[in-house]
Amino acid sequence: MTSPRLVLLLAFLTGSALSFAPSPLHRHHALLKSPSTTTTLSAGGFEWEDPTSEQADQHVDNPFKNPELLKSKEGDDDSLKVDPARLLSPRLQGCNVYFIGMMGSGKSAVGDTVARRMGTYNFLDTDIILERATGMTIPQIFEDEGEDAFRDAEAQVLDSVHAHVRCVISTGGGLVVRNQNWSKLQTGLVVYLKVEPEVIMKRIEGTDRPLLQTENPLETLKKLTEERRERYEQADVTVEIDGSMGVKETADLCVRMLHDFIDDNPPAWKQAKAKAQEDGLDWESDGLDWVNDREMEGYVVWELSNDT
């Protein structure tokens, strides 16, 4: 049961958490070409261009499948004309990216790196927001309030930040254990950083992780990993990391796998548009009116699914 003290803190948590979120003022009209002819939709509490419009669809392809983007002018294979991460933003169209995984898997470091390289996305860390909002460290919350109270507060933070768009969000390792949190995570794309417990133990040696204060921390970590494995594997993208991979290498792999996921799971409107063109229909005049429910069944819609 959540203690009275933490209940009081949670009463202010939403406002505090949102105060750490980025200002929306610079995010929503940077790519707007002709406002007078663009259809706006509501997503995440903000107005957005209709993704089916020509103005909104920038026709950005997977850079890893475009040799011209991956080769430098001098022919140096190690140098790119364009950072593939920079091209993720227009392809995601505002969809959030959530990093999940065990403690020490690198969610914060990798998530921050990916967001910085994307340029138009912001990075949020649910653990940092929780600590700032409550004025307590994670170990202190565990010690003073207990794990259940911590999970309550953690879920409240996720409720607050998931309403934002154009964010890369690092989450706590145990956030996946509650079903209610998955309803928020699934409004975006979820990336699981999969790291073996032995590698994690080397990374977090000397830290005060609350759940590892046991006689055999490695065995405890293995048990926790196995208990959460099924939840973690629900992620859209699973990135396997070995002990030799640093932050840059992991971020590079995440970016590539996200591009590939987008290719393999195009939004419903793109599938509908392609089908309309194949059938010789006038997409511009007919729009989506020709698509019936049965034809749309099973399609994946992700880029505007984080409305609240």
Short mmCIF file of C-alpha atoms in Angstrom, two decimals:
data_model
loop_
_atom_site.label_atom_id
_atom_site.label_comp_id
_atom_site.label_asym_id
_atom_site.label_seq_id
_atom_site.Cartn_x
_atom_site.Cartn_y
_atom_site.Cartn_z
CA MET A 1 0.00 0.00 0.00
CA THR A 2 1.34 3.42 -0.92
CA SER A 3 2.33 5.43 2.17
CA PRO A 4 0.62 8.76 3.00
CA ARG A 5 3.91 10.58 2.38
CA LEU A 6 4.28 9.22 -1.14
CA VAL A 7 0.60 9.82 -1.85
CA LEU A 8 1.22 13.50 -1.11
CA LEU A 9 4.22 13.49 -3.41
CA LEU A 10 2.25 11.78 -6.13
CA ALA A 11 -0.38 14.50 -5.92
CA PHE A 12 2.22 16.88 -7.35
CA LEU A 13 3.92 14.34 -9.56
CA THR A 14 2.07 15.00 -12.81
CA GLY A 15 2.85 18.69 -12.81
CA SER A 16 6.42 18.09 -11.72
CA ALA A 17 7.02 15.38 -14.28
CA LEU A 18 5.63 17.46 -17.10
CA SER A 19 7.86 20.33 -16.06
CA PHE A 20 10.83 18.20 -17.11
CA ALA A 21 9.27 17.48 -20.49
CA PRO A 22 10.33 19.60 -23.46
CA SER A 23 8.38 22.64 -24.55
CA PRO A 24 6.15 21.85 -27.52
CA LEU A 25 6.64 25.27 -29.09
CA HIS A 26 9.58 24.32 -31.28
CA ARG A 27 8.45 20.88 -32.32
CA HIS A 28 5.30 20.95 -34.33
CA HIS A 29 5.66 23.36 -37.21
CA ALA A 30 9.29 23.07 -38.26
CA LEU A 31 8.41 21.04 -41.32
CA LEU A 32 5.18 22.82 -42.14
CA LYS A 33 5.36 23.97 -45.76
CA SER A 34 1.91 25.33 -46.51
CA PRO A 35 -0.30 25.69 -43.40
CA SER A 36 -3.26 26.94 -45.41
CA THR A 37 -3.52 23.66 -47.31
CA THR A 38 -2.59 21.20 -44.56
CA THR A 39 -5.17 19.14 -42.68
CA THR A 40 -4.43 19.13 -38.94
CA LEU A 41 -5.14 16.23 -36.61
CA SER A 42 -4.99 15.95 -32.83
CA ALA A 43 -2.31 13.64 -31.41
CA GLY A 44 -0.77 13.63 -27.96
CA GLY A 45 -2.64 16.79 -27.06
CA PHE A 46 -1.20 18.78 -29.95
CA GLU A 47 -2.16 19.58 -33.51
CA TRP A 48 -0.32 17.68 -36.22
CA GLU A 49 -0.34 17.54 -39.97
CA ASP A 50 -2.43 14.83 -41.57
CA PRO A 51 0.20 12.11 -42.27
CA THR A 52 -1.61 11.13 -45.47
CA SER A 53 -1.08 14.56 -47.00
CA GLU A 54 1.70 15.26 -49.45
CA GLN A 55 2.96 18.05 -47.18
CA ALA A 56 3.39 15.71 -44.22
CA ASP A 57 4.73 12.68 -46.07
CA GLN A 58 8.34 13.56 -46.82
CA HIS A 59 9.04 10.28 -48.61
CA VAL A 60 12.09 9.50 -46.47
CA ASP A 61 13.35 5.98 -47.08
CA ASN A 62 15.54 3.65 -45.08
CA PRO A 63 19.07 5.09 -45.48
CA PHE A 64 20.63 1.66 -45.01
CA LYS A 65 18.91 0.59 -48.21
CA ASN A 66 20.07 3.67 -50.10
CA PRO A 67 23.76 3.38 -51.01
CA GLU A 68 23.93 7.02 -52.03
CA LEU A 69 23.25 8.09 -48.46
CA LEU A 70 25.71 5.67 -46.92
CA LYS A 71 28.71 6.63 -49.04
CA SER A 72 30.73 9.75 -48.48
CA LYS A 73 31.78 11.98 -51.34
CA GLU A 74 35.38 10.95 -50.78
CA GLY A 75 34.46 7.28 -50.83
CA ASP A 76 35.34 6.71 -47.17
CA ASP A 77 33.03 3.92 -46.00
CA ASP A 78 33.31 5.07 -42.38
CA SER A 79 31.87 8.49 -43.16
CA LEU A 80 28.20 9.09 -43.93
CA LYS A 81 26.62 11.92 -45.87
CA VAL A 82 23.68 11.83 -43.48
CA ASP A 83 23.41 10.33 -39.99
CA PRO A 84 20.75 7.57 -40.30
CA ALA A 85 19.44 8.63 -36.88
CA ARG A 86 18.62 12.06 -38.28
CA LEU A 87 16.32 10.41 -40.82
CA LEU A 88 14.38 8.54 -38.14
CA SER A 89 12.44 11.66 -37.10
CA PRO A 90 10.46 12.16 -40.31
CA ARG A 91 9.86 8.42 -40.57
CA LEU A 92 8.52 8.19 -37.00
CA GLN A 93 6.27 11.24 -37.49
CA GLY A 94 6.11 12.10 -33.79
CA CYS A 95 5.86 8.54 -32.47
CA ASN A 96 7.72 8.10 -29.16
CA VAL A 97 10.50 5.54 -28.73
CA TYR A 98 10.63 3.69 -25.39
CA PHE A 99 13.75 1.85 -24.19
CA ILE A 100 13.14 -1.08 -21.86
CA GLY A 101 15.47 -3.67 -20.35
CA MET A 102 17.17 -4.72 -17.15
CA MET A 103 19.04 -2.34 -14.89
CA GLY A 104 22.47 -1.61 -16.32
CA SER A 105 21.48 -2.50 -19.87
CA GLY A 106 22.29 1.02 -21.06
CA LYS A 107 18.80 2.42 -21.60
CA SER A 108 19.65 5.93 -20.39
CA ALA A 109 23.00 6.28 -22.15
CA VAL A 110 21.81 4.76 -25.43
CA GLY A 111 18.45 6.56 -25.36
CA ASP A 112 20.12 9.93 -24.78
CA THR A 113 22.59 9.28 -27.61
CA VAL A 114 19.85 8.28 -30.06
CA ALA A 115 17.74 11.33 -29.19
CA ARG A 116 20.68 13.70 -29.62
CA ARG A 117 21.54 12.22 -32.99
CA MET A 118 17.93 12.40 -34.16
CA GLY A 119 18.02 16.14 -33.61
CA THR A 120 14.30 16.89 -33.35
CA TYR A 121 13.53 14.39 -30.57
CA ASN A 122 13.98 14.99 -26.83
CA PHE A 123 15.22 12.53 -24.21
CA LEU A 124 13.35 11.75 -20.98
CA ASP A 125 14.38 9.32 -18.23
CA THR A 126 11.52 8.14 -16.01
CA ASP A 127 13.85 7.35 -13.10
CA ILE A 128 15.37 10.85 -13.14
CA ILE A 129 11.93 12.46 -13.37
CA LEU A 130 10.74 10.35 -10.43
CA GLU A 131 13.73 11.27 -8.29
CA ARG A 132 13.36 14.99 -9.01
CA ALA A 133 9.61 14.96 -8.48
CA THR A 134 9.80 13.16 -5.13
CA GLY A 135 13.08 14.62 -3.89
CA MET A 136 14.24 11.09 -3.12
CA THR A 137 16.66 8.69 -4.77
CA ILE A 138 15.40 5.36 -6.08
CA PRO A 139 17.15 3.42 -3.27
CA GLN A 140 15.58 5.79 -0.70
CA ILE A 141 12.10 5.22 -2.10
CA PHE A 142 12.62 1.45 -1.93
CA GLU A 143 13.93 1.66 1.62
CA ASP A 144 11.42 4.13 3.04
CA GLU A 145 8.27 3.32 1.05
CA GLY A 146 8.78 -0.18 -0.37
CA GLU A 147 8.75 -1.57 -3.90
CA ASP A 148 4.96 -1.38 -4.36
CA ALA A 149 4.98 2.34 -3.59
CA PHE A 150 7.86 2.81 -6.02
CA ARG A 151 5.95 1.00 -8.77
CA ASP A 152 2.91 3.19 -8.14
CA ALA A 153 5.01 6.33 -8.52
CA GLU A 154 6.80 4.91 -11.57
CA ALA A 155 3.48 4.22 -13.28
CA GLN A 156 2.34 7.77 -12.53
CA VAL A 157 5.45 9.17 -14.19
CA LEU A 158 4.81 7.07 -17.29
CA ASP A 159 1.21 8.32 -17.36
CA SER A 160 2.57 11.85 -17.47
CA VAL A 161 5.35 11.53 -20.04
CA HIS A 162 3.59 9.26 -22.53
CA ALA A 163 1.20 12.10 -23.41
CA HIS A 164 4.11 13.90 -25.04
CA VAL A 165 5.33 13.24 -28.56
CA ARG A 166 8.72 13.33 -30.30
CA CYS A 167 10.48 11.83 -27.27
CA VAL A 168 12.95 9.05 -26.65
CA ILE A 169 12.09 7.70 -23.20
CA SER A 170 14.24 5.51 -20.97
CA THR A 171 12.22 3.48 -18.46
CA GLY A 172 12.97 1.67 -15.22
CA GLY A 173 13.90 -2.01 -15.49
CA GLY A 174 10.80 -3.23 -13.66
CA LEU A 175 8.29 -0.95 -15.32
CA VAL A 176 7.23 -3.75 -17.65
CA VAL A 177 5.92 -5.96 -14.83
CA ARG A 178 2.62 -4.05 -14.60
CA ASN A 179 0.13 -4.60 -17.38
CA GLN A 180 -1.22 -1.07 -17.09
CA ASN A 181 2.17 0.30 -18.15
CA TRP A 182 2.10 -1.63 -21.41
CA SER A 183 -0.98 0.27 -22.51
CA LYS A 184 1.22 3.38 -22.43
CA LEU A 185 4.35 1.80 -23.91
CA GLN A 186 2.41 0.47 -26.86
CA THR A 187 1.45 3.98 -27.92
CA GLY A 188 5.01 4.21 -29.25
CA LEU A 189 7.77 1.94 -30.51
CA VAL A 190 9.41 -0.19 -27.81
CA VAL A 191 13.10 -1.14 -27.97
CA TYR A 192 14.40 -3.89 -25.68
CA LEU A 193 18.11 -3.77 -24.86
CA LYS A 194 18.95 -7.40 -24.18
CA VAL A 195 22.12 -7.87 -22.15
CA GLU A 196 23.33 -11.00 -20.38
CA PRO A 197 23.32 -10.82 -16.55
CA GLU A 198 27.07 -11.41 -16.37
CA VAL A 199 27.71 -8.36 -18.53
CA ILE A 200 25.30 -6.28 -16.48
CA MET A 201 27.01 -7.25 -13.21
CA LYS A 202 30.33 -5.94 -14.50
CA ARG A 203 28.67 -2.66 -15.47
CA ILE A 204 26.86 -2.02 -12.19
CA GLU A 205 29.53 -3.26 -9.81
CA GLY A 206 29.78 -0.94 -6.83
CA THR A 207 26.30 0.56 -7.24
CA ASP A 208 23.47 0.30 -4.71
CA ARG A 209 20.75 -1.33 -6.78
CA PRO A 210 17.89 -2.00 -4.30
CA LEU A 211 16.81 -5.33 -5.75
CA LEU A 212 20.36 -6.71 -5.74
CA GLN A 213 21.07 -6.27 -2.04
CA THR A 214 21.20 -10.05 -1.57
CA GLU A 215 23.81 -12.70 -0.72
CA ASN A 216 24.18 -13.61 -4.39
CA PRO A 217 23.43 -10.57 -6.59
CA LEU A 218 24.20 -12.38 -9.86
CA GLU A 219 21.73 -15.16 -9.14
CA THR A 220 19.14 -12.58 -8.13
CA LEU A 221 19.75 -10.71 -11.37
CA LYS A 222 19.38 -13.91 -13.40
CA LYS A 223 16.11 -14.69 -11.63
CA LEU A 224 14.74 -11.20 -12.25
CA THR A 225 15.77 -11.36 -15.89
CA GLU A 226 13.98 -14.66 -16.38
CA GLU A 227 10.86 -13.44 -14.58
CA ARG A 228 10.66 -10.42 -16.86
CA ARG A 229 11.85 -12.08 -20.06
CA GLU A 230 8.37 -12.67 -21.50
CA ARG A 231 7.44 -9.03 -20.89
CA TYR A 232 10.63 -7.69 -22.42
CA GLU A 233 10.17 -9.83 -25.50
CA GLN A 234 6.90 -8.06 -26.27
CA ALA A 235 9.00 -5.15 -27.54
CA ASP A 236 8.81 -4.12 -31.18
CA VAL A 237 12.59 -4.25 -31.53
CA THR A 238 15.02 -6.45 -29.59
CA VAL A 239 18.67 -5.38 -29.66
CA GLU A 240 21.12 -8.01 -28.42
CA ILE A 241 24.19 -6.47 -26.81
CA ASP A 242 27.43 -8.22 -25.95
CA GLY A 243 30.15 -7.10 -23.58
CA SER A 244 32.29 -5.59 -26.34
CA MET A 245 29.65 -3.11 -27.52
CA GLY A 246 29.82 0.47 -26.34
CA VAL A 247 27.15 3.16 -26.37
CA LYS A 248 27.88 4.27 -29.95
CA GLU A 249 27.77 0.75 -31.36
CA THR A 250 24.56 0.00 -29.51
CA ALA A 251 22.95 3.25 -30.64
CA ASP A 252 23.98 2.55 -34.25
CA LEU A 253 22.33 -0.88 -34.08
CA CYS A 254 19.17 0.55 -32.50
CA VAL A 255 18.86 3.13 -35.27
CA ARG A 256 19.31 0.53 -37.99
CA MET A 257 16.78 -1.87 -36.44
CA LEU A 258 14.21 0.91 -36.00
CA HIS A 259 14.53 1.81 -39.68
CA ASP A 260 14.06 -1.85 -40.60
CA PHE A 261 11.03 -2.14 -38.29
CA ILE A 262 9.39 0.84 -39.96
CA ASP A 263 9.96 -0.79 -43.35
CA ASP A 264 8.45 -4.06 -42.18
CA ASN A 265 5.48 -2.40 -40.45
CA PRO A 266 4.28 0.50 -42.59
CA PRO A 267 1.40 2.56 -41.18
CA ALA A 268 -2.08 1.68 -42.39
CA TRP A 269 -2.48 4.83 -44.47
CA LYS A 270 0.63 4.01 -46.51
CA GLN A 271 -0.65 0.51 -47.17
CA ALA A 272 -4.04 1.95 -48.12
CA LYS A 273 -2.41 4.51 -50.41
CA ALA A 274 -0.30 1.86 -52.13
CA LYS A 275 -3.37 -0.34 -52.63
CA ALA A 276 -5.36 2.59 -54.01
CA GLN A 277 -2.61 3.35 -56.49
CA GLU A 278 -2.38 -0.31 -57.51
CA ASP A 279 -6.14 -0.34 -58.09
CA GLY A 280 -5.96 2.84 -60.15
CA LEU A 281 -7.92 4.93 -57.64
CA ASP A 282 -7.39 8.67 -57.21
CA TRP A 283 -5.90 8.85 -53.73
CA GLU A 284 -6.02 12.66 -53.57
CA SER A 285 -9.77 12.87 -54.23
CA ASP A 286 -10.95 9.61 -52.71
CA GLY A 287 -8.75 9.68 -49.61
CA LEU A 288 -9.41 6.80 -47.26
CA ASP A 289 -13.15 6.65 -47.96
CA TRP A 290 -12.74 3.63 -50.23
CA VAL A 291 -11.13 1.49 -47.52
CA ASN A 292 -13.59 -0.66 -45.60
CA ASP A 293 -13.07 -2.04 -42.12
CA ARG A 294 -12.31 -5.52 -43.34
CA GLU A 295 -9.54 -4.33 -45.61
CA MET A 296 -7.95 -2.34 -42.77
CA GLU A 297 -8.13 -5.19 -40.28
CA GLY A 298 -4.76 -6.23 -38.92
CA TYR A 299 -2.87 -3.18 -40.17
CA VAL A 300 -0.40 -1.56 -37.80
CA VAL A 301 -1.05 2.09 -36.97
CA TRP A 302 1.68 3.63 -34.88
CA GLU A 303 2.63 7.13 -35.84
CA LEU A 304 -0.50 8.83 -34.46
CA SER A 305 -1.49 6.23 -31.86
CA ASN A 306 -0.23 8.17 -28.83
CA ASP A 307 -3.29 10.39 -28.46
CA THR A 308 -4.80 10.63 -25.01
#
